PDB file of C-alpha atoms in Angstrom:
ATOM      1  CA  MET A   1     138.078-191.545   4.254  1.00 32.00           C
ATOM      2  CA  SER A   2     135.080-191.573   1.967  1.00 34.00           C
ATOM      3  CA  GLY A   3     131.399-190.972   2.277  1.00 37.00           C
ATOM      4  CA  ASP A   4     128.229-191.017   0.211  1.00 37.00           C
ATOM      5  CA  SER A   5     128.882-189.124  -2.990  1.00 42.00           C
ATOM      6  CA  GLY A   6     125.294-187.909  -3.052  1.00 43.00           C
ATOM      7  CA  LEU A   7     124.666-188.974  -6.658  1.00 48.00           C
ATOM      8  CA  GLY A   8     122.170-191.634  -5.640  1.00 41.00           C
ATOM      9  CA  HIS A   9     119.060-192.006  -7.803  1.00 42.00           C
ATOM     10  CA  GLY A  10     118.106-189.871 -10.774  1.00 52.00           C
ATOM     11  CA  ARG A  11     119.676-188.984 -14.097  1.00 75.00           C
ATOM     12  CA  THR A  12     123.457-188.745 -13.820  1.00 84.00           C
ATOM     13  CA  VAL A  13     125.636-187.580 -16.725  1.00 88.00           C
ATOM     14  CA  GLY A  14     129.388-187.448 -17.102  1.00 94.00           C
ATOM     15  CA  GLY A  15     132.514-188.305 -19.001  1.00 95.00           C
ATOM     16  CA  THR A  16     136.296-188.371 -18.752  1.00 97.00           C
ATOM     17  CA  VAL A  17     139.015-185.740 -19.179  1.00 97.00           C
ATOM     18  CA  HIS A  18     142.708-186.645 -19.407  1.00 96.00           C
ATOM     19  CA  VAL A  19     145.249-184.498 -17.584  1.00 97.00           C
ATOM     20  CA  GLY A  20     149.029-184.572 -17.997  1.00 96.00           C
ATOM     21  CA  VAL A  21     149.725-184.537 -14.242  1.00 97.00           C
ATOM     22  CA  SER A  22     149.609-187.172 -11.504  1.00 97.00           C
ATOM     23  CA  PRO A  23     146.327-188.002  -9.769  1.00 98.00           C
ATOM     24  CA  GLU A  24     147.715-186.430  -6.564  1.00 98.00           C
ATOM     25  CA  VAL A  25     148.462-183.096  -8.270  1.00 97.00           C
ATOM     26  CA  ALA A  26     145.090-183.014 -10.054  1.00 98.00           C
ATOM     27  CA  PHE A  27     143.206-184.056  -6.908  1.00 98.00           C
ATOM     28  CA  ASP A  28     144.843-181.462  -4.653  1.00 98.00           C
ATOM     29  CA  TYR A  29     144.095-178.652  -7.104  1.00 98.00           C
ATOM     30  CA  LEU A  30     140.540-179.568  -8.083  1.00 98.00           C
ATOM     31  CA  VAL A  31     139.198-180.288  -4.588  1.00 98.00           C
ATOM     32  CA  ASP A  32     140.342-176.975  -3.080  1.00 98.00           C
ATOM     33  CA  PRO A  33     137.417-174.518  -3.295  1.00 97.00           C
ATOM     34  CA  ALA A  34     139.841-171.561  -3.321  1.00 97.00           C
ATOM     35  CA  HIS A  35     141.008-172.649  -6.812  1.00 97.00           C
ATOM     36  CA  ARG A  36     137.528-173.006  -8.285  1.00 96.00           C
ATOM     37  CA  PRO A  37     137.025-169.511  -9.750  1.00 96.00           C
ATOM     38  CA  ALA A  38     140.201-169.954 -11.849  1.00 97.00           C
ATOM     39  CA  TRP A  39     138.798-172.931 -13.741  1.00 97.00           C
ATOM     40  CA  GLN A  40     135.015-173.033 -13.221  1.00 95.00           C
ATOM     41  CA  SER A  41     133.425-170.655 -15.717  1.00 94.00           C
ATOM     42  CA  SER A  42     130.182-170.163 -13.783  1.00 92.00           C
ATOM     43  CA  LEU A  43     131.873-168.825 -10.637  1.00 94.00           C
ATOM     44  CA  ALA A  44     132.593-165.217  -9.743  1.00 96.00           C
ATOM     45  CA  SER A  45     134.086-166.224  -6.378  1.00 97.00           C
ATOM     46  CA  VAL A  46     134.012-168.668  -3.479  1.00 97.00           C
ATOM     47  CA  THR A  47     133.295-167.445   0.051  1.00 97.00           C
ATOM     48  CA  ASP A  48     132.805-168.776   3.563  1.00 97.00           C
ATOM     49  CA  ILE A  49     135.321-171.631   3.220  1.00 97.00           C
ATOM     50  CA  GLU A  50     135.163-173.646   6.447  1.00 97.00           C
ATOM     51  CA  GLY A  51     138.003-176.060   7.109  1.00 95.00           C
ATOM     52  CA  GLU A  52     140.722-177.572   4.988  1.00 96.00           C
ATOM     53  CA  PRO A  53     139.952-179.729   1.957  1.00 97.00           C
ATOM     54  CA  GLY A  54     138.469-182.924   3.378  1.00 97.00           C
ATOM     55  CA  LEU A  55     135.241-184.726   4.119  1.00 97.00           C
ATOM     56  CA  GLY A  56     132.624-182.284   5.396  1.00 97.00           C
ATOM     57  CA  GLN A  57     134.374-179.089   4.243  1.00 98.00           C
ATOM     58  CA  THR A  58     131.838-176.358   3.406  1.00 98.00           C
ATOM     59  CA  TRP A  59     131.875-173.188   1.328  1.00 98.00           C
ATOM     60  CA  THR A  60     129.592-170.948  -0.718  1.00 98.00           C
ATOM     61  CA  ASP A  61     129.876-170.673  -4.491  1.00 96.00           C
ATOM     62  CA  VAL A  62     129.035-167.211  -5.804  1.00 96.00           C
ATOM     63  CA  THR A  63     127.931-167.726  -9.388  1.00 91.00           C
ATOM     64  CA  LYS A  64     128.136-165.099 -12.110  1.00 90.00           C
ATOM     65  CA  PRO A  65     124.315-164.910 -12.258  1.00 88.00           C
ATOM     66  CA  GLY A  66     124.407-164.209  -8.485  1.00 89.00           C
ATOM     67  CA  LEU A  67     123.179-167.540  -7.104  1.00 89.00           C
ATOM     68  CA  ARG A  68     124.854-168.629  -3.855  1.00 95.00           C
ATOM     69  CA  PRO A  69     124.601-172.405  -3.382  1.00 95.00           C
ATOM     70  CA  ALA A  70     125.838-173.867  -0.105  1.00 98.00           C
ATOM     71  CA  MET A  71     128.467-176.495  -0.925  1.00 98.00           C
ATOM     72  CA  ARG A  72     129.773-179.489   1.043  1.00 98.00           C
ATOM     73  CA  THR A  73     132.379-182.183   0.382  1.00 98.00           C
ATOM     74  CA  THR A  74     130.615-185.560   0.617  1.00 98.00           C
ATOM     75  CA  ALA A  75     133.471-187.927  -0.365  1.00 98.00           C
ATOM     76  CA  PHE A  76     137.216-187.514   0.083  1.00 98.00           C
ATOM     77  CA  ASP A  77     139.580-190.387  -0.634  1.00 98.00           C
ATOM     78  CA  ARG A  78     142.871-188.865  -1.858  1.00 97.00           C
ATOM     79  CA  PRO A  79     143.884-189.283  -4.629  1.00 97.00           C
ATOM     80  CA  GLY A  80     141.094-191.450  -6.021  1.00 98.00           C
ATOM     81  CA  LEU A  81     137.652-190.008  -5.236  1.00 98.00           C
ATOM     82  CA  TRP A  82     136.118-186.667  -4.323  1.00 98.00           C
ATOM     83  CA  ALA A  83     132.485-185.540  -4.377  1.00 98.00           C
ATOM     84  CA  GLU A  84     130.403-182.517  -3.448  1.00 97.00           C
ATOM     85  CA  ASP A  85     126.777-181.520  -3.028  1.00 97.00           C
ATOM     86  CA  GLY A  86     125.440-178.030  -3.529  1.00 95.00           C
ATOM     87  CA  VAL A  87     122.022-176.744  -2.515  1.00 94.00           C
ATOM     88  CA  TRP A  88     120.285-173.542  -3.585  1.00 90.00           C
ATOM     89  CA  LYS A  89     116.621-173.186  -2.698  1.00 88.00           C
ATOM     90  CA  ALA A  90     114.815-176.207  -4.250  1.00 85.00           C
ATOM     91  CA  VAL A  91     117.755-177.210  -6.468  1.00 87.00           C
ATOM     92  CA  ARG A  92     120.523-179.671  -5.589  1.00 91.00           C
ATOM     93  CA  ALA A  93     123.636-180.441  -7.631  1.00 91.00           C
ATOM     94  CA  SER A  94     126.044-183.323  -7.026  1.00 94.00           C
ATOM     95  CA  LEU A  95     129.463-183.780  -8.604  1.00 96.00           C
ATOM     96  CA  GLU A  96     131.806-186.754  -8.295  1.00 97.00           C
ATOM     97  CA  LEU A  97     135.403-186.874  -9.569  1.00 98.00           C
ATOM     98  CA  ARG A  98     137.415-190.114  -9.859  1.00 98.00           C
ATOM     99  CA  PHE A  99     141.158-189.866 -10.505  1.00 98.00           C
ATOM    100  CA  THR A 100     142.806-192.822 -12.263  1.00 98.00           C
ATOM    101  CA  PRO A 101     146.534-192.948 -13.052  1.00 98.00           C
ATOM    102  CA  CYS A 102     147.486-193.495 -16.699  1.00 96.00           C
ATOM    103  CA  ALA A 103     150.711-193.373 -18.718  1.00 93.00           C
ATOM    104  CA  GLU A 104     150.331-189.664 -19.547  1.00 91.00           C
ATOM    105  CA  GLY A 105     149.176-188.482 -16.118  1.00 96.00           C
ATOM    106  CA  CYS A 106     145.627-189.264 -15.045  1.00 97.00           C
ATOM    107  CA  ALA A 107     142.094-189.657 -16.256  1.00 97.00           C
ATOM    108  CA  ILE A 108     139.444-187.726 -14.359  1.00 98.00           C
ATOM    109  CA  GLY A 109     136.057-189.371 -14.569  1.00 97.00           C
ATOM    110  CA  TYR A 110     133.267-186.958 -13.715  1.00 97.00           C
ATOM    111  CA  ARG A 111     129.619-187.607 -12.948  1.00 96.00           C
ATOM    112  CA  PHE A 112     127.036-185.081 -11.908  1.00 93.00           C
ATOM    113  CA  ARG A 113     123.367-184.467 -11.653  1.00 91.00           C
ATOM    114  CA  ILE A 114     121.120-181.548 -10.936  1.00 87.00           C
ATOM    115  CA  THR A 115     117.781-182.201  -9.283  1.00 87.00           C
ATOM    116  CA  GLY A 116     114.851-180.022  -8.341  1.00 82.00           C
ATOM    117  CA  ARG A 117     111.903-180.545  -6.066  1.00 80.00           C
ATOM    118  CA  GLY A 118     108.305-180.162  -7.096  1.00 78.00           C
ATOM    119  CA  PRO A 119     107.810-178.184 -10.296  1.00 73.00           C
ATOM    120  CA  LEU A 120     111.606-177.910 -10.724  1.00 69.00           C
ATOM    121  CA  ALA A 121     112.081-181.706 -11.008  1.00 70.00           C
ATOM    122  CA  PHE A 122     112.043-181.776 -14.816  1.00 68.00           C
ATOM    123  CA  ALA A 123     114.117-178.584 -15.050  1.00 68.00           C
ATOM    124  CA  GLY A 124     116.835-180.199 -12.916  1.00 69.00           C
ATOM    125  CA  TRP A 125     116.923-183.268 -15.133  1.00 65.00           C
ATOM    126  CA  ALA A 126     117.206-181.104 -18.264  1.00 71.00           C
ATOM    127  CA  ALA A 127     119.842-178.881 -16.616  1.00 76.00           C
ATOM    128  CA  SER A 128     122.086-181.918 -16.053  1.00 74.00           C
ATOM    129  CA  PHE A 129     122.249-182.522 -19.794  1.00 72.00           C
ATOM    130  CA  GLY A 130     122.548-178.808 -20.562  1.00 76.00           C
ATOM    131  CA  ALA A 131     125.480-178.394 -18.169  1.00 83.00           C
ATOM    132  CA  LEU A 132     127.484-181.308 -19.586  1.00 86.00           C
ATOM    133  CA  PRO A 133     129.468-179.223 -22.141  1.00 89.00           C
ATOM    134  CA  ALA A 134     130.287-176.572 -19.514  1.00 90.00           C
ATOM    135  CA  VAL A 135     131.508-179.114 -16.954  1.00 92.00           C
ATOM    136  CA  ARG A 136     133.681-180.793 -19.598  1.00 94.00           C
ATOM    137  CA  ALA A 137     135.091-177.408 -20.706  1.00 96.00           C
ATOM    138  CA  ASP A 138     135.770-176.395 -17.088  1.00 96.00           C
ATOM    139  CA  LEU A 139     137.718-179.586 -16.393  1.00 96.00           C
ATOM    140  CA  ARG A 140     139.681-179.105 -19.609  1.00 96.00           C
ATOM    141  CA  ARG A 141     140.491-175.553 -18.460  1.00 97.00           C
ATOM    142  CA  ALA A 142     141.722-176.957 -15.138  1.00 97.00           C
ATOM    143  CA  ALA A 143     143.851-179.472 -17.069  1.00 96.00           C
ATOM    144  CA  ARG A 144     145.499-176.663 -19.041  1.00 96.00           C
ATOM    145  CA  ILE A 145     146.211-174.736 -15.828  1.00 97.00           C
ATOM    146  CA  LEU A 146     147.734-177.805 -14.167  1.00 97.00           C
ATOM    147  CA  GLU A 147     149.789-178.788 -17.213  1.00 95.00           C
ATOM    148  CA  GLY A 148     151.079-175.195 -17.459  1.00 93.00           C
ATOM    149  CA  ARG A 149     152.264-175.355 -13.849  1.00 88.00           C
ATOM    150  CA  GLU A 150     154.134-178.599 -14.510  1.00 74.00           C
ATOM    151  CA  SER A 151     156.081-177.299 -17.533  1.00 66.00           C
TER     152      SER A 151
END
């Protein structure tokens, strides 16, 4: 089942990370909010997880600076596509992951954008570009965790 990924209009940035595990293994690990603090550098914890991983699942990210965006899965098509939206005050962030099998495991294509309303509109656009290295590093960290489990 899939839904609107929430990326829509606006400035979207992204890239690809290769992982030495199958798309199914990578998908199952990355889409489970309970695993997020282990690989996402900005998170202190995840709370209020409602439901199993799937379309419409909700949770709260607790970031290291103390922000608490409300998160929701907006696309879930195992093992090919997963997306989330997060909202904190006037800021919204959307992330989409696409899992493609390859000879060495899978390629994870990621796209995201951060948007703000009103005076935060430009800040959201700039934050998307500023967050690109962190998102790439986080997915590489997840790849190392997954590859370590497989060996």
